[in-house]
Amino acid sequence: MDKIKELLKGGYVEDGSFPLKPLGKYIHIILRTRTLSETIFRTDEGLTIETVKAGINDNNEIQRVIMSKRKRIAAERRIGREFLMNYKLKDESCEINQSMCGRCLDCTVYGFAAGEKGKETEGALKSRVITENAYSILPYEMISDVRTFNALSELGTMMEKKEKKEKIELTMRQSLGENEYIKPEVDFIDIETLKDLRFAEVLYALGNILRTKRYGAIDSRLGKVKNEIIAIIISDAEIFGSLELTKKVWDKLEVKEHILEENIVDEKILESVKELLDGEFCKYKIVEKNDLKVLKDEIKSIYLKPEDNLISLFKNVKSIFDK
């Protein structure tokens, strides 16, 4: 755990009290999320897409699939809250968007909405995990497809039984439909920013990112993904966004066909990060390569045996209500 503290030093709040004032402590997590199954990112019907410039140098317009910031955080938050419930670090009455306690680690990191009048947690706290939409590197038409589905009856066919005048008749079900989906092995680039978090809160947010394996709609059957942290930037101000980084990577890729080579993509992401940082007006340091591997291995070992240190660390985090 000391190694993680050393690597992330300057990016987290060292005081144990809840930070009531902005302190300019930023940890930017550069992510590549790869789909490992058919996946659906949508708000209404169809996939969520945006028309944007292909690159910074390439001015052609393309449509990119979006992984919504809300969908990402919602999934990661559920995984974190499962952990807190499993180790009795959260009250059962605390429920997202209903009766949030405002005191547990999850409420403290990701914020909570106003409660009912007369409740102890009346008020609100905005999230200190700053997110935006993630963008596919490749164009929408290259990475998406449509699948037709039907809902079989209990007979295992498209026929169902209906009673008519004391007789049973078999009728054809009208239950054909379509789902637009993202193909497996599609890469999205994202940046999650942790602002003014304390060390335990940073471990919680990083653990949620690395432990979340499904996103999007119908996640009981679809949406398997892998989050790969490419680099971590510690700075005293916010840096560039995910779209700008995605466009920079696009310009650098020589082969722009599905399926992209992971090692090449990761190399181009890291190159792009360093070039974009040169244009930022802030003090920063990069955790990458061997140091990043050490950090991820340390986080893995901590979550492997949470009873040793992690549970007590999480239990002692002070909320905004604690003195």
PDB file of C-alpha atoms in Angstrom:
ATOM      1  CA  MET A   1       0.000   0.000   0.000  1.00  0.00           C
ATOM      2  CA  ASP A   2       2.942   2.333   0.674  1.00  0.00           C
ATOM      3  CA  LYS A   3       4.067   1.846  -2.928  1.00  0.00           C
ATOM      4  CA  ILE A   4       0.678   3.037  -4.216  1.00  0.00           C
ATOM      5  CA  LYS A   5       0.854   6.074  -1.950  1.00  0.00           C
ATOM      6  CA  GLU A   6       4.297   6.890  -3.293  1.00  0.00           C
ATOM      7  CA  LEU A   7       3.282   6.516  -6.959  1.00  0.00           C
ATOM      8  CA  LEU A   8       0.123   8.622  -6.564  1.00  0.00           C
ATOM      9  CA  LYS A   9       1.589  11.202  -4.175  1.00  0.00           C
ATOM     10  CA  GLY A  10       0.405  14.711  -4.982  1.00  0.00           C
ATOM     11  CA  GLY A  11      -2.841  13.482  -6.527  1.00  0.00           C
ATOM     12  CA  TYR A  12      -4.789  12.687  -3.360  1.00  0.00           C
ATOM     13  CA  VAL A  13      -5.682  14.570  -0.182  1.00  0.00           C
ATOM     14  CA  GLU A  14      -3.463  13.421   2.681  1.00  0.00           C
ATOM     15  CA  ASP A  15      -5.598  14.920   5.457  1.00  0.00           C
ATOM     16  CA  GLY A  16      -8.207  12.477   6.767  1.00  0.00           C
ATOM     17  CA  SER A  17     -10.993  15.064   7.012  1.00  0.00           C
ATOM     18  CA  PHE A  18     -13.512  15.559   4.209  1.00  0.00           C
ATOM     19  CA  PRO A  19     -12.179  18.313   1.882  1.00  0.00           C
ATOM     20  CA  LEU A  20     -14.707  21.135   2.095  1.00  0.00           C
ATOM     21  CA  LYS A  21     -12.745  23.408  -0.246  1.00  0.00           C
ATOM     22  CA  PRO A  22     -11.241  22.644  -3.680  1.00  0.00           C
ATOM     23  CA  LEU A  23      -7.581  21.681  -3.334  1.00  0.00           C
ATOM     24  CA  GLY A  24      -6.503  21.111  -6.942  1.00  0.00           C
ATOM     25  CA  LYS A  25      -5.632  17.426  -6.499  1.00  0.00           C
ATOM     26  CA  TYR A  26      -6.329  15.576  -9.760  1.00  0.00           C
ATOM     27  CA  ILE A  27      -5.781  11.949 -10.739  1.00  0.00           C
ATOM     28  CA  HIS A  28      -6.655  11.298 -14.407  1.00  0.00           C
ATOM     29  CA  ILE A  29      -7.140   7.631 -15.323  1.00  0.00           C
ATOM     30  CA  ILE A  30      -6.554   7.008 -19.043  1.00  0.00           C
ATOM     31  CA  LEU A  31      -8.685   4.018 -20.053  1.00  0.00           C
ATOM     32  CA  ARG A  32      -9.085   1.742 -23.026  1.00  0.00           C
ATOM     33  CA  THR A  33     -12.270  -0.292 -22.725  1.00  0.00           C
ATOM     34  CA  ARG A  34     -12.509  -3.282 -25.058  1.00  0.00           C
ATOM     35  CA  THR A  35     -15.767  -5.165 -25.606  1.00  0.00           C
ATOM     36  CA  LEU A  36     -15.440  -8.918 -25.087  1.00  0.00           C
ATOM     37  CA  SER A  37     -18.950  -9.763 -26.248  1.00  0.00           C
ATOM     38  CA  GLU A  38     -21.806  -8.150 -28.117  1.00  0.00           C
ATOM     39  CA  THR A  39     -22.565  -4.925 -26.242  1.00  0.00           C
ATOM     40  CA  ILE A  40     -25.365  -2.353 -26.380  1.00  0.00           C
ATOM     41  CA  PHE A  41     -24.794   1.292 -25.391  1.00  0.00           C
ATOM     42  CA  ARG A  42     -28.048   3.178 -25.883  1.00  0.00           C
ATOM     43  CA  THR A  43     -30.378   5.688 -24.285  1.00  0.00           C
ATOM     44  CA  ASP A  44     -33.498   5.129 -26.392  1.00  0.00           C
ATOM     45  CA  GLU A  45     -33.649   3.048 -29.569  1.00  0.00           C
ATOM     46  CA  GLY A  46     -30.432   2.108 -31.322  1.00  0.00           C
ATOM     47  CA  LEU A  47     -26.858   2.807 -30.317  1.00  0.00           C
ATOM     48  CA  THR A  48     -25.820   6.231 -29.044  1.00  0.00           C
ATOM     49  CA  ILE A  49     -23.738   7.890 -31.768  1.00  0.00           C
ATOM     50  CA  GLU A  50     -22.249  11.325 -32.487  1.00  0.00           C
ATOM     51  CA  THR A  51     -20.899  12.884 -35.667  1.00  0.00           C
ATOM     52  CA  VAL A  52     -17.411  14.269 -35.004  1.00  0.00           C
ATOM     53  CA  LYS A  53     -14.157  14.972 -36.818  1.00  0.00           C
ATOM     54  CA  ALA A  54     -12.199  11.768 -37.358  1.00  0.00           C
ATOM     55  CA  GLY A  55      -8.940  13.193 -36.038  1.00  0.00           C
ATOM     56  CA  ILE A  56      -7.157  16.386 -35.126  1.00  0.00           C
ATOM     57  CA  ASN A  57      -5.389  16.412 -38.492  1.00  0.00           C
ATOM     58  CA  ASP A  58      -8.002  14.344 -40.341  1.00  0.00           C
ATOM     59  CA  ASN A  59     -10.916  16.749 -40.850  1.00  0.00           C
ATOM     60  CA  ASN A  60     -13.295  14.188 -42.352  1.00  0.00           C
ATOM     61  CA  GLU A  61     -16.507  13.726 -40.377  1.00  0.00           C
ATOM     62  CA  ILE A  62     -17.355  10.271 -39.055  1.00  0.00           C
ATOM     63  CA  GLN A  63     -19.940   8.818 -36.683  1.00  0.00           C
ATOM     64  CA  ARG A  64     -18.564   7.355 -33.482  1.00  0.00           C
ATOM     65  CA  VAL A  65     -20.382   5.184 -30.947  1.00  0.00           C
ATOM     66  CA  ILE A  66     -20.598   6.706 -27.479  1.00  0.00           C
ATOM     67  CA  MET A  67     -20.300   4.930 -24.163  1.00  0.00           C
ATOM     68  CA  SER A  68     -22.318   7.238 -21.936  1.00  0.00           C
ATOM     69  CA  LYS A  69     -20.628   8.656 -18.848  1.00  0.00           C
ATOM     70  CA  ARG A  70     -23.739   7.900 -16.788  1.00  0.00           C
ATOM     71  CA  LYS A  71     -23.818   4.261 -17.906  1.00  0.00           C
ATOM     72  CA  ARG A  72     -20.142   3.825 -17.041  1.00  0.00           C
ATOM     73  CA  ILE A  73     -20.370   5.324 -13.567  1.00  0.00           C
ATOM     74  CA  ALA A  74     -23.652   3.552 -12.779  1.00  0.00           C
ATOM     75  CA  ALA A  75     -22.082   0.151 -13.496  1.00  0.00           C
ATOM     76  CA  GLU A  76     -18.911   0.897 -11.525  1.00  0.00           C
ATOM     77  CA  ARG A  77     -20.907   2.266  -8.650  1.00  0.00           C
ATOM     78  CA  ARG A  78     -23.002  -0.900  -8.427  1.00  0.00           C
ATOM     79  CA  ILE A  79     -19.842  -3.006  -8.188  1.00  0.00           C
ATOM     80  CA  GLY A  80     -18.486  -0.772  -5.432  1.00  0.00           C
ATOM     81  CA  ARG A  81     -21.725  -0.847  -3.477  1.00  0.00           C
ATOM     82  CA  GLU A  82     -21.795  -4.649  -3.730  1.00  0.00           C
ATOM     83  CA  PHE A  83     -18.366  -4.704  -2.092  1.00  0.00           C
ATOM     84  CA  LEU A  84     -19.474  -2.338   0.672  1.00  0.00           C
ATOM     85  CA  MET A  85     -22.612  -4.397   1.358  1.00  0.00           C
ATOM     86  CA  ASN A  86     -20.671  -7.662   1.358  1.00  0.00           C
ATOM     87  CA  TYR A  87     -18.307  -6.379   4.050  1.00  0.00           C
ATOM     88  CA  LYS A  88     -20.985  -4.483   5.988  1.00  0.00           C
ATOM     89  CA  LEU A  89     -19.524  -1.067   5.172  1.00  0.00           C
ATOM     90  CA  LYS A  90     -22.850   0.364   4.022  1.00  0.00           C
ATOM     91  CA  ASP A  91     -26.291   0.514   5.583  1.00  0.00           C
ATOM     92  CA  GLU A  92     -28.924  -1.586   3.789  1.00  0.00           C
ATOM     93  CA  SER A  93     -31.283   1.399   3.739  1.00  0.00           C
ATOM     94  CA  CYS A  94     -28.890   3.388   1.497  1.00  0.00           C
ATOM     95  CA  GLU A  95     -30.210   3.078  -2.060  1.00  0.00           C
ATOM     96  CA  ILE A  96     -29.182   5.029  -5.156  1.00  0.00           C
ATOM     97  CA  ASN A  97     -31.712   7.694  -6.181  1.00  0.00           C
ATOM     98  CA  GLN A  98     -34.048   6.751  -3.334  1.00  0.00           C
ATOM     99  CA  SER A  99     -32.804   7.045   0.245  1.00  0.00           C
ATOM    100  CA  MET A 100     -29.074   7.668   0.099  1.00  0.00           C
ATOM    101  CA  CYS A 101     -27.328   7.795   3.459  1.00  0.00           C
ATOM    102  CA  GLY A 102     -24.735  10.422   2.530  1.00  0.00           C
ATOM    103  CA  ARG A 103     -22.272   8.785   4.930  1.00  0.00           C
ATOM    104  CA  CYS A 104     -20.997   5.612   3.269  1.00  0.00           C
ATOM    105  CA  LEU A 105     -17.865   5.564   1.115  1.00  0.00           C
ATOM    106  CA  ASP A 106     -19.890   5.386  -2.093  1.00  0.00           C
ATOM    107  CA  CYS A 107     -22.004   8.450  -1.283  1.00  0.00           C
ATOM    108  CA  THR A 108     -18.865  10.307  -0.219  1.00  0.00           C
ATOM    109  CA  VAL A 109     -17.010   9.581  -3.485  1.00  0.00           C
ATOM    110  CA  TYR A 110     -19.771   9.628  -6.107  1.00  0.00           C
ATOM    111  CA  GLY A 111     -22.131  12.048  -4.403  1.00  0.00           C
ATOM    112  CA  PHE A 112     -25.750  11.771  -3.345  1.00  0.00           C
ATOM    113  CA  ALA A 113     -29.037  13.452  -4.165  1.00  0.00           C
ATOM    114  CA  ALA A 114     -31.223  15.480  -1.823  1.00  0.00           C
ATOM    115  CA  GLY A 115     -33.186  13.391   0.635  1.00  0.00           C
ATOM    116  CA  GLU A 116     -36.689  13.821   1.990  1.00  0.00           C
ATOM    117  CA  LYS A 117     -37.401  16.649   4.414  1.00  0.00           C
ATOM    118  CA  GLY A 118     -36.722  15.690   7.977  1.00  0.00           C
ATOM    119  CA  LYS A 119     -34.146  13.071   6.999  1.00  0.00           C
ATOM    120  CA  GLU A 120     -30.628  13.350   8.410  1.00  0.00           C
ATOM    121  CA  THR A 121     -29.105  13.445   4.916  1.00  0.00           C
ATOM    122  CA  GLU A 122     -31.229  16.286   3.592  1.00  0.00           C
ATOM    123  CA  GLY A 123     -29.029  18.086   1.075  1.00  0.00           C
ATOM    124  CA  ALA A 124     -26.763  16.905  -1.716  1.00  0.00           C
ATOM    125  CA  LEU A 125     -23.125  16.353  -2.594  1.00  0.00           C
ATOM    126  CA  LYS A 126     -21.857  16.343  -6.162  1.00  0.00           C
ATOM    127  CA  SER A 127     -19.581  13.596  -7.392  1.00  0.00           C
ATOM    128  CA  ARG A 128     -15.827  14.009  -7.108  1.00  0.00           C
ATOM    129  CA  VAL A 129     -15.367  11.519  -9.939  1.00  0.00           C
ATOM    130  CA  ILE A 130     -15.425  13.639 -13.103  1.00  0.00           C
ATOM    131  CA  THR A 131     -16.462  11.770 -16.236  1.00  0.00           C
ATOM    132  CA  GLU A 132     -17.401  12.354 -19.842  1.00  0.00           C
ATOM    133  CA  ASN A 133     -18.490  10.175 -22.741  1.00  0.00           C
ATOM    134  CA  ALA A 134     -16.113   7.533 -24.071  1.00  0.00           C
ATOM    135  CA  TYR A 135     -15.738   7.350 -27.848  1.00  0.00           C
ATOM    136  CA  SER A 136     -15.075   4.423 -30.159  1.00  0.00           C
ATOM    137  CA  ILE A 137     -11.831   4.750 -32.080  1.00  0.00           C
ATOM    138  CA  LEU A 138     -13.345   3.283 -35.236  1.00  0.00           C
ATOM    139  CA  PRO A 139     -16.476   4.536 -37.045  1.00  0.00           C
ATOM    140  CA  TYR A 140     -19.965   3.367 -36.122  1.00  0.00           C
ATOM    141  CA  GLU A 141     -20.633   1.502 -39.393  1.00  0.00           C
ATOM    142  CA  MET A 142     -17.445  -0.556 -38.987  1.00  0.00           C
ATOM    143  CA  ILE A 143     -18.095  -1.801 -35.450  1.00  0.00           C
ATOM    144  CA  SER A 144     -21.880  -2.232 -35.236  1.00  0.00           C
ATOM    145  CA  ASP A 145     -24.440  -4.714 -36.512  1.00  0.00           C
ATOM    146  CA  VAL A 146     -28.097  -5.657 -36.038  1.00  0.00           C
ATOM    147  CA  ARG A 147     -29.393  -8.929 -34.659  1.00  0.00           C
ATOM    148  CA  THR A 148     -32.973 -10.138 -34.994  1.00  0.00           C
ATOM    149  CA  PHE A 149     -34.432 -11.913 -31.987  1.00  0.00           C
ATOM    150  CA  ASN A 150     -37.665 -13.651 -31.066  1.00  0.00           C
ATOM    151  CA  ALA A 151     -39.344 -14.595 -27.815  1.00  0.00           C
ATOM    152  CA  LEU A 152     -40.146 -18.303 -27.758  1.00  0.00           C
ATOM    153  CA  SER A 153     -43.168 -19.616 -25.920  1.00  0.00           C
ATOM    154  CA  GLU A 154     -43.016 -22.247 -23.200  1.00  0.00           C
ATOM    155  CA  LEU A 155     -43.334 -24.801 -25.985  1.00  0.00           C
ATOM    156  CA  GLY A 156     -39.915 -23.731 -27.235  1.00  0.00           C
ATOM    157  CA  THR A 157     -41.374 -22.492 -30.522  1.00  0.00           C
ATOM    158  CA  MET A 158     -42.976 -19.364 -31.949  1.00  0.00           C
ATOM    159  CA  MET A 159     -46.379 -20.992 -31.357  1.00  0.00           C
ATOM    160  CA  GLU A 160     -48.473 -20.363 -28.256  1.00  0.00           C
ATOM    161  CA  LYS A 161     -51.642 -21.949 -26.918  1.00  0.00           C
ATOM    162  CA  LYS A 162     -54.891 -19.968 -26.794  1.00  0.00           C
ATOM    163  CA  GLU A 163     -58.266 -21.142 -25.574  1.00  0.00           C
ATOM    164  CA  LYS A 164     -61.223 -20.467 -27.888  1.00  0.00           C
ATOM    165  CA  LYS A 165     -64.690 -21.789 -27.116  1.00  0.00           C
ATOM    166  CA  GLU A 166     -63.387 -24.573 -24.892  1.00  0.00           C
ATOM    167  CA  LYS A 167     -60.843 -25.548 -27.535  1.00  0.00           C
ATOM    168  CA  ILE A 168     -57.110 -25.004 -27.476  1.00  0.00           C
ATOM    169  CA  GLU A 169     -55.617 -23.561 -30.631  1.00  0.00           C
ATOM    170  CA  LEU A 170     -52.003 -22.925 -31.547  1.00  0.00           C
ATOM    171  CA  THR A 171     -51.323 -19.455 -32.891  1.00  0.00           C
ATOM    172  CA  MET A 172     -48.156 -17.796 -34.189  1.00  0.00           C
ATOM    173  CA  ARG A 173     -46.536 -15.300 -31.806  1.00  0.00           C
ATOM    174  CA  GLN A 174     -45.723 -11.835 -33.127  1.00  0.00           C
ATOM    175  CA  SER A 175     -42.569 -11.256 -31.133  1.00  0.00           C
ATOM    176  CA  LEU A 176     -39.797 -10.596 -33.619  1.00  0.00           C
ATOM    177  CA  GLY A 177     -37.542  -7.661 -32.838  1.00  0.00           C
ATOM    178  CA  GLU A 178     -34.124  -6.186 -33.540  1.00  0.00           C
ATOM    179  CA  ASN A 179     -31.214  -5.032 -31.403  1.00  0.00           C
ATOM    180  CA  GLU A 180     -28.408  -2.878 -32.731  1.00  0.00           C
ATOM    181  CA  TYR A 181     -25.188  -3.885 -31.007  1.00  0.00           C
ATOM    182  CA  ILE A 182     -21.448  -3.237 -30.877  1.00  0.00           C
ATOM    183  CA  LYS A 183     -19.296  -6.102 -32.063  1.00  0.00           C
ATOM    184  CA  PRO A 184     -16.833  -7.880 -29.774  1.00  0.00           C
ATOM    185  CA  GLU A 185     -13.257  -6.534 -29.609  1.00  0.00           C
ATOM    186  CA  VAL A 186     -14.125  -2.883 -30.174  1.00  0.00           C
ATOM    187  CA  ASP A 187     -12.040  -0.255 -28.361  1.00  0.00           C
ATOM    188  CA  PHE A 188     -13.299   2.866 -26.575  1.00  0.00           C
ATOM    189  CA  ILE A 189     -11.073   5.575 -25.098  1.00  0.00           C
ATOM    190  CA  ASP A 190     -12.092   7.288 -21.875  1.00  0.00           C
ATOM    191  CA  ILE A 191     -10.690   9.437 -19.076  1.00  0.00           C
ATOM    192  CA  GLU A 192     -11.980   9.309 -15.504  1.00  0.00           C
ATOM    193  CA  THR A 193     -10.776  12.107 -13.245  1.00  0.00           C
ATOM    194  CA  LEU A 194     -10.631  11.822  -9.452  1.00  0.00           C
ATOM    195  CA  LYS A 195     -10.724  15.268  -7.881  1.00  0.00           C
ATOM    196  CA  ASP A 196      -9.695  15.920  -4.284  1.00  0.00           C
ATOM    197  CA  LEU A 197     -10.138  12.310  -3.164  1.00  0.00           C
ATOM    198  CA  ARG A 198      -8.426  10.908  -0.105  1.00  0.00           C
ATOM    199  CA  PHE A 199      -6.226   7.809  -0.429  1.00  0.00           C
ATOM    200  CA  ALA A 200      -8.898   5.280   0.597  1.00  0.00           C
ATOM    201  CA  GLU A 201     -11.368   6.914  -1.797  1.00  0.00           C
ATOM    202  CA  VAL A 202      -8.842   6.622  -4.640  1.00  0.00           C
ATOM    203  CA  LEU A 203      -8.454   2.889  -3.920  1.00  0.00           C
ATOM    204  CA  TYR A 204     -12.240   2.524  -3.973  1.00  0.00           C
ATOM    205  CA  ALA A 205     -12.636   4.295  -7.347  1.00  0.00           C
ATOM    206  CA  LEU A 206      -9.706   2.437  -8.945  1.00  0.00           C
ATOM    207  CA  GLY A 207     -11.003  -0.874  -7.619  1.00  0.00           C
ATOM    208  CA  ASN A 208     -14.432  -0.205  -9.096  1.00  0.00           C
ATOM    209  CA  ILE A 209     -12.940   0.504 -12.533  1.00  0.00           C
ATOM    210  CA  LEU A 210     -10.765  -2.613 -12.530  1.00  0.00           C
ATOM    211  CA  ARG A 211     -13.477  -4.894 -11.079  1.00  0.00           C
ATOM    212  CA  THR A 212     -16.344  -3.843 -13.365  1.00  0.00           C
ATOM    213  CA  LYS A 213     -16.777  -6.373 -16.187  1.00  0.00           C
ATOM    214  CA  ARG A 214     -20.134  -5.473 -17.759  1.00  0.00           C
ATOM    215  CA  TYR A 215     -21.659  -2.269 -19.097  1.00  0.00           C
ATOM    216  CA  GLY A 216     -24.690  -1.280 -21.143  1.00  0.00           C
ATOM    217  CA  ALA A 217     -28.146  -2.732 -21.741  1.00  0.00           C
ATOM    218  CA  ILE A 218     -29.150  -6.384 -21.220  1.00  0.00           C
ATOM    219  CA  ASP A 219     -26.002  -6.888 -19.147  1.00  0.00           C
ATOM    220  CA  SER A 220     -27.176 -10.264 -17.875  1.00  0.00           C
ATOM    221  CA  ARG A 221     -26.395 -11.670 -21.343  1.00  0.00           C
ATOM    222  CA  LEU A 222     -24.356  -8.989 -23.118  1.00  0.00           C
ATOM    223  CA  GLY A 223     -21.893  -6.218 -22.307  1.00  0.00           C
ATOM    224  CA  LYS A 224     -18.776  -8.110 -21.221  1.00  0.00           C
ATOM    225  CA  VAL A 225     -15.768  -5.763 -21.342  1.00  0.00           C
ATOM    226  CA  LYS A 226     -12.247  -5.276 -20.030  1.00  0.00           C
ATOM    227  CA  ASN A 227     -11.002  -1.952 -18.677  1.00  0.00           C
ATOM    228  CA  GLU A 228      -7.308  -1.424 -19.314  1.00  0.00           C
ATOM    229  CA  ILE A 229      -5.561   1.468 -17.555  1.00  0.00           C
ATOM    230  CA  ILE A 230      -2.986   2.819 -20.017  1.00  0.00           C
ATOM    231  CA  ALA A 231      -1.611   5.606 -17.827  1.00  0.00           C
ATOM    232  CA  ILE A 232      -2.421   7.701 -14.773  1.00  0.00           C
ATOM    233  CA  ILE A 233      -1.773  11.442 -14.824  1.00  0.00           C
ATOM    234  CA  ILE A 234      -1.363  13.337 -11.548  1.00  0.00           C
ATOM    235  CA  SER A 235      -1.799  17.087 -11.958  1.00  0.00           C
ATOM    236  CA  ASP A 236      -2.888  20.325 -10.298  1.00  0.00           C
ATOM    237  CA  ALA A 237      -5.566  21.063 -12.943  1.00  0.00           C
ATOM    238  CA  GLU A 238      -7.899  19.262 -15.326  1.00  0.00           C
ATOM    239  CA  ILE A 239      -6.368  18.100 -18.616  1.00  0.00           C
ATOM    240  CA  PHE A 240      -7.627  17.258 -22.137  1.00  0.00           C
ATOM    241  CA  GLY A 241     -10.752  15.172 -22.735  1.00  0.00           C
ATOM    242  CA  SER A 242     -11.547  11.747 -24.163  1.00  0.00           C
ATOM    243  CA  LEU A 243     -12.673  12.993 -27.594  1.00  0.00           C
ATOM    244  CA  GLU A 244      -9.470  14.956 -28.143  1.00  0.00           C
ATOM    245  CA  LEU A 245      -7.421  11.921 -27.120  1.00  0.00           C
ATOM    246  CA  THR A 246      -9.451   9.608 -29.385  1.00  0.00           C
ATOM    247  CA  LYS A 247      -8.909  11.911 -32.369  1.00  0.00           C
ATOM    248  CA  LYS A 248      -5.178  12.091 -31.667  1.00  0.00           C
ATOM    249  CA  VAL A 249      -4.960   8.290 -31.574  1.00  0.00           C
ATOM    250  CA  TRP A 250      -6.910   8.057 -34.851  1.00  0.00           C
ATOM    251  CA  ASP A 251      -4.352  10.275 -36.572  1.00  0.00           C
ATOM    252  CA  LYS A 252      -1.521   8.019 -35.394  1.00  0.00           C
ATOM    253  CA  LEU A 253      -3.031   4.664 -36.403  1.00  0.00           C
ATOM    254  CA  GLU A 254      -1.871   3.301 -39.750  1.00  0.00           C
ATOM    255  CA  VAL A 255      -4.364   0.417 -39.834  1.00  0.00           C
ATOM    256  CA  LYS A 256      -7.916   1.583 -39.116  1.00  0.00           C
ATOM    257  CA  GLU A 257      -9.884  -1.617 -39.493  1.00  0.00           C
ATOM    258  CA  HIS A 258     -11.761  -3.799 -37.042  1.00  0.00           C
ATOM    259  CA  ILE A 259     -10.147  -5.598 -35.129  1.00  0.00           C
ATOM    260  CA  LEU A 260      -7.429  -3.205 -33.903  1.00  0.00           C
ATOM    261  CA  GLU A 261      -4.203  -4.627 -32.471  1.00  0.00           C
ATOM    262  CA  GLU A 262      -4.302  -3.957 -28.717  1.00  0.00           C
ATOM    263  CA  ASN A 263      -0.570  -3.417 -28.245  1.00  0.00           C
ATOM    264  CA  ILE A 264      -0.425  -0.897 -31.080  1.00  0.00           C
ATOM    265  CA  VAL A 265      -3.479   0.973 -29.771  1.00  0.00           C
ATOM    266  CA  ASP A 266      -2.008   1.170 -26.260  1.00  0.00           C
ATOM    267  CA  GLU A 267       1.290   2.439 -27.654  1.00  0.00           C
ATOM    268  CA  LYS A 268      -0.493   5.143 -29.678  1.00  0.00           C
ATOM    269  CA  ILE A 269      -2.640   6.156 -26.699  1.00  0.00           C
ATOM    270  CA  LEU A 270       0.439   6.669 -24.525  1.00  0.00           C
ATOM    271  CA  GLU A 271       2.207   8.633 -27.280  1.00  0.00           C
ATOM    272  CA  SER A 272      -0.885  10.799 -27.729  1.00  0.00           C
ATOM    273  CA  VAL A 273      -1.209  11.425 -23.988  1.00  0.00           C
ATOM    274  CA  LYS A 274       2.359  12.701 -23.773  1.00  0.00           C
ATOM    275  CA  GLU A 275       1.970  14.961 -26.811  1.00  0.00           C
ATOM    276  CA  LEU A 276      -1.309  16.432 -25.567  1.00  0.00           C
ATOM    277  CA  LEU A 277       0.157  17.022 -22.103  1.00  0.00           C
ATOM    278  CA  ASP A 278       2.816  19.218 -23.694  1.00  0.00           C
ATOM    279  CA  GLY A 279       0.052  21.685 -24.501  1.00  0.00           C
ATOM    280  CA  GLU A 280      -1.453  21.767 -21.006  1.00  0.00           C
ATOM    281  CA  PHE A 281      -0.929  24.660 -18.574  1.00  0.00           C
ATOM    282  CA  CYS A 282      -0.421  22.621 -15.423  1.00  0.00           C
ATOM    283  CA  LYS A 283       2.122  20.719 -13.384  1.00  0.00           C
ATOM    284  CA  TYR A 284       1.882  16.970 -13.958  1.00  0.00           C
ATOM    285  CA  LYS A 285       3.560  13.587 -13.694  1.00  0.00           C
ATOM    286  CA  ILE A 286       2.779  10.333 -15.514  1.00  0.00           C
ATOM    287  CA  VAL A 287       2.495   6.868 -13.983  1.00  0.00           C
ATOM    288  CA  GLU A 288       3.129   4.427 -16.841  1.00  0.00           C
ATOM    289  CA  LYS A 289       4.651   1.114 -17.911  1.00  0.00           C
ATOM    290  CA  ASN A 290       6.539  -0.615 -15.041  1.00  0.00           C
ATOM    291  CA  ASP A 291       5.291   1.777 -12.357  1.00  0.00           C
ATOM    292  CA  LEU A 292       1.729   1.308 -13.580  1.00  0.00           C
ATOM    293  CA  LYS A 293       2.116  -2.475 -13.471  1.00  0.00           C
ATOM    294  CA  VAL A 294       3.393  -2.250  -9.885  1.00  0.00           C
ATOM    295  CA  LEU A 295       0.400  -0.083  -8.957  1.00  0.00           C
ATOM    296  CA  LYS A 296      -2.131  -2.468 -10.525  1.00  0.00           C
ATOM    297  CA  ASP A 297      -0.482  -5.499  -8.916  1.00  0.00           C
ATOM    298  CA  GLU A 298      -0.636  -3.770  -5.520  1.00  0.00           C
ATOM    299  CA  ILE A 299      -4.336  -2.950  -5.965  1.00  0.00           C
ATOM    300  CA  LYS A 300      -4.993  -6.555  -6.994  1.00  0.00           C
ATOM    301  CA  SER A 301      -3.277  -7.917  -3.867  1.00  0.00           C
ATOM    302  CA  ILE A 302      -5.181  -5.496  -1.610  1.00  0.00           C
ATOM    303  CA  TYR A 303      -8.553  -6.573  -3.024  1.00  0.00           C
ATOM    304  CA  LEU A 304      -7.492 -10.227  -2.926  1.00  0.00           C
ATOM    305  CA  LYS A 305      -7.307 -10.052   0.887  1.00  0.00           C
ATOM    306  CA  PRO A 306      -9.501  -7.086   1.854  1.00  0.00           C
ATOM    307  CA  GLU A 307      -9.668  -8.203   5.479  1.00  0.00           C
ATOM    308  CA  ASP A 308      -5.977  -7.393   5.971  1.00  0.00           C
ATOM    309  CA  ASN A 309      -6.107  -3.629   5.382  1.00  0.00           C
ATOM    310  CA  LEU A 310      -8.769  -2.482   2.948  1.00  0.00           C
ATOM    311  CA  ILE A 311     -11.885  -2.959   5.068  1.00  0.00           C
ATOM    312  CA  SER A 312     -10.505  -1.027   8.034  1.00  0.00           C
ATOM    313  CA  LEU A 313      -9.233   1.692   5.693  1.00  0.00           C
ATOM    314  CA  PHE A 314     -12.677   2.078   4.091  1.00  0.00           C
ATOM    315  CA  LYS A 315     -14.430   1.942   7.456  1.00  0.00           C
ATOM    316  CA  ASN A 316     -12.464   4.909   8.792  1.00  0.00           C
ATOM    317  CA  VAL A 317     -13.194   7.307   5.910  1.00  0.00           C
ATOM    318  CA  LYS A 318     -14.949  10.405   7.246  1.00  0.00           C
ATOM    319  CA  SER A 319     -18.047  11.677   5.460  1.00  0.00           C
ATOM    320  CA  ILE A 320     -19.002  15.314   4.984  1.00  0.00           C
ATOM    321  CA  PHE A 321     -21.108  15.009   8.163  1.00  0.00           C
ATOM    322  CA  ASP A 322     -18.237  13.797  10.360  1.00  0.00           C
ATOM    323  CA  LYS A 323     -16.050  16.216  12.279  1.00  0.00           C
TER     324      LYS A 323
END
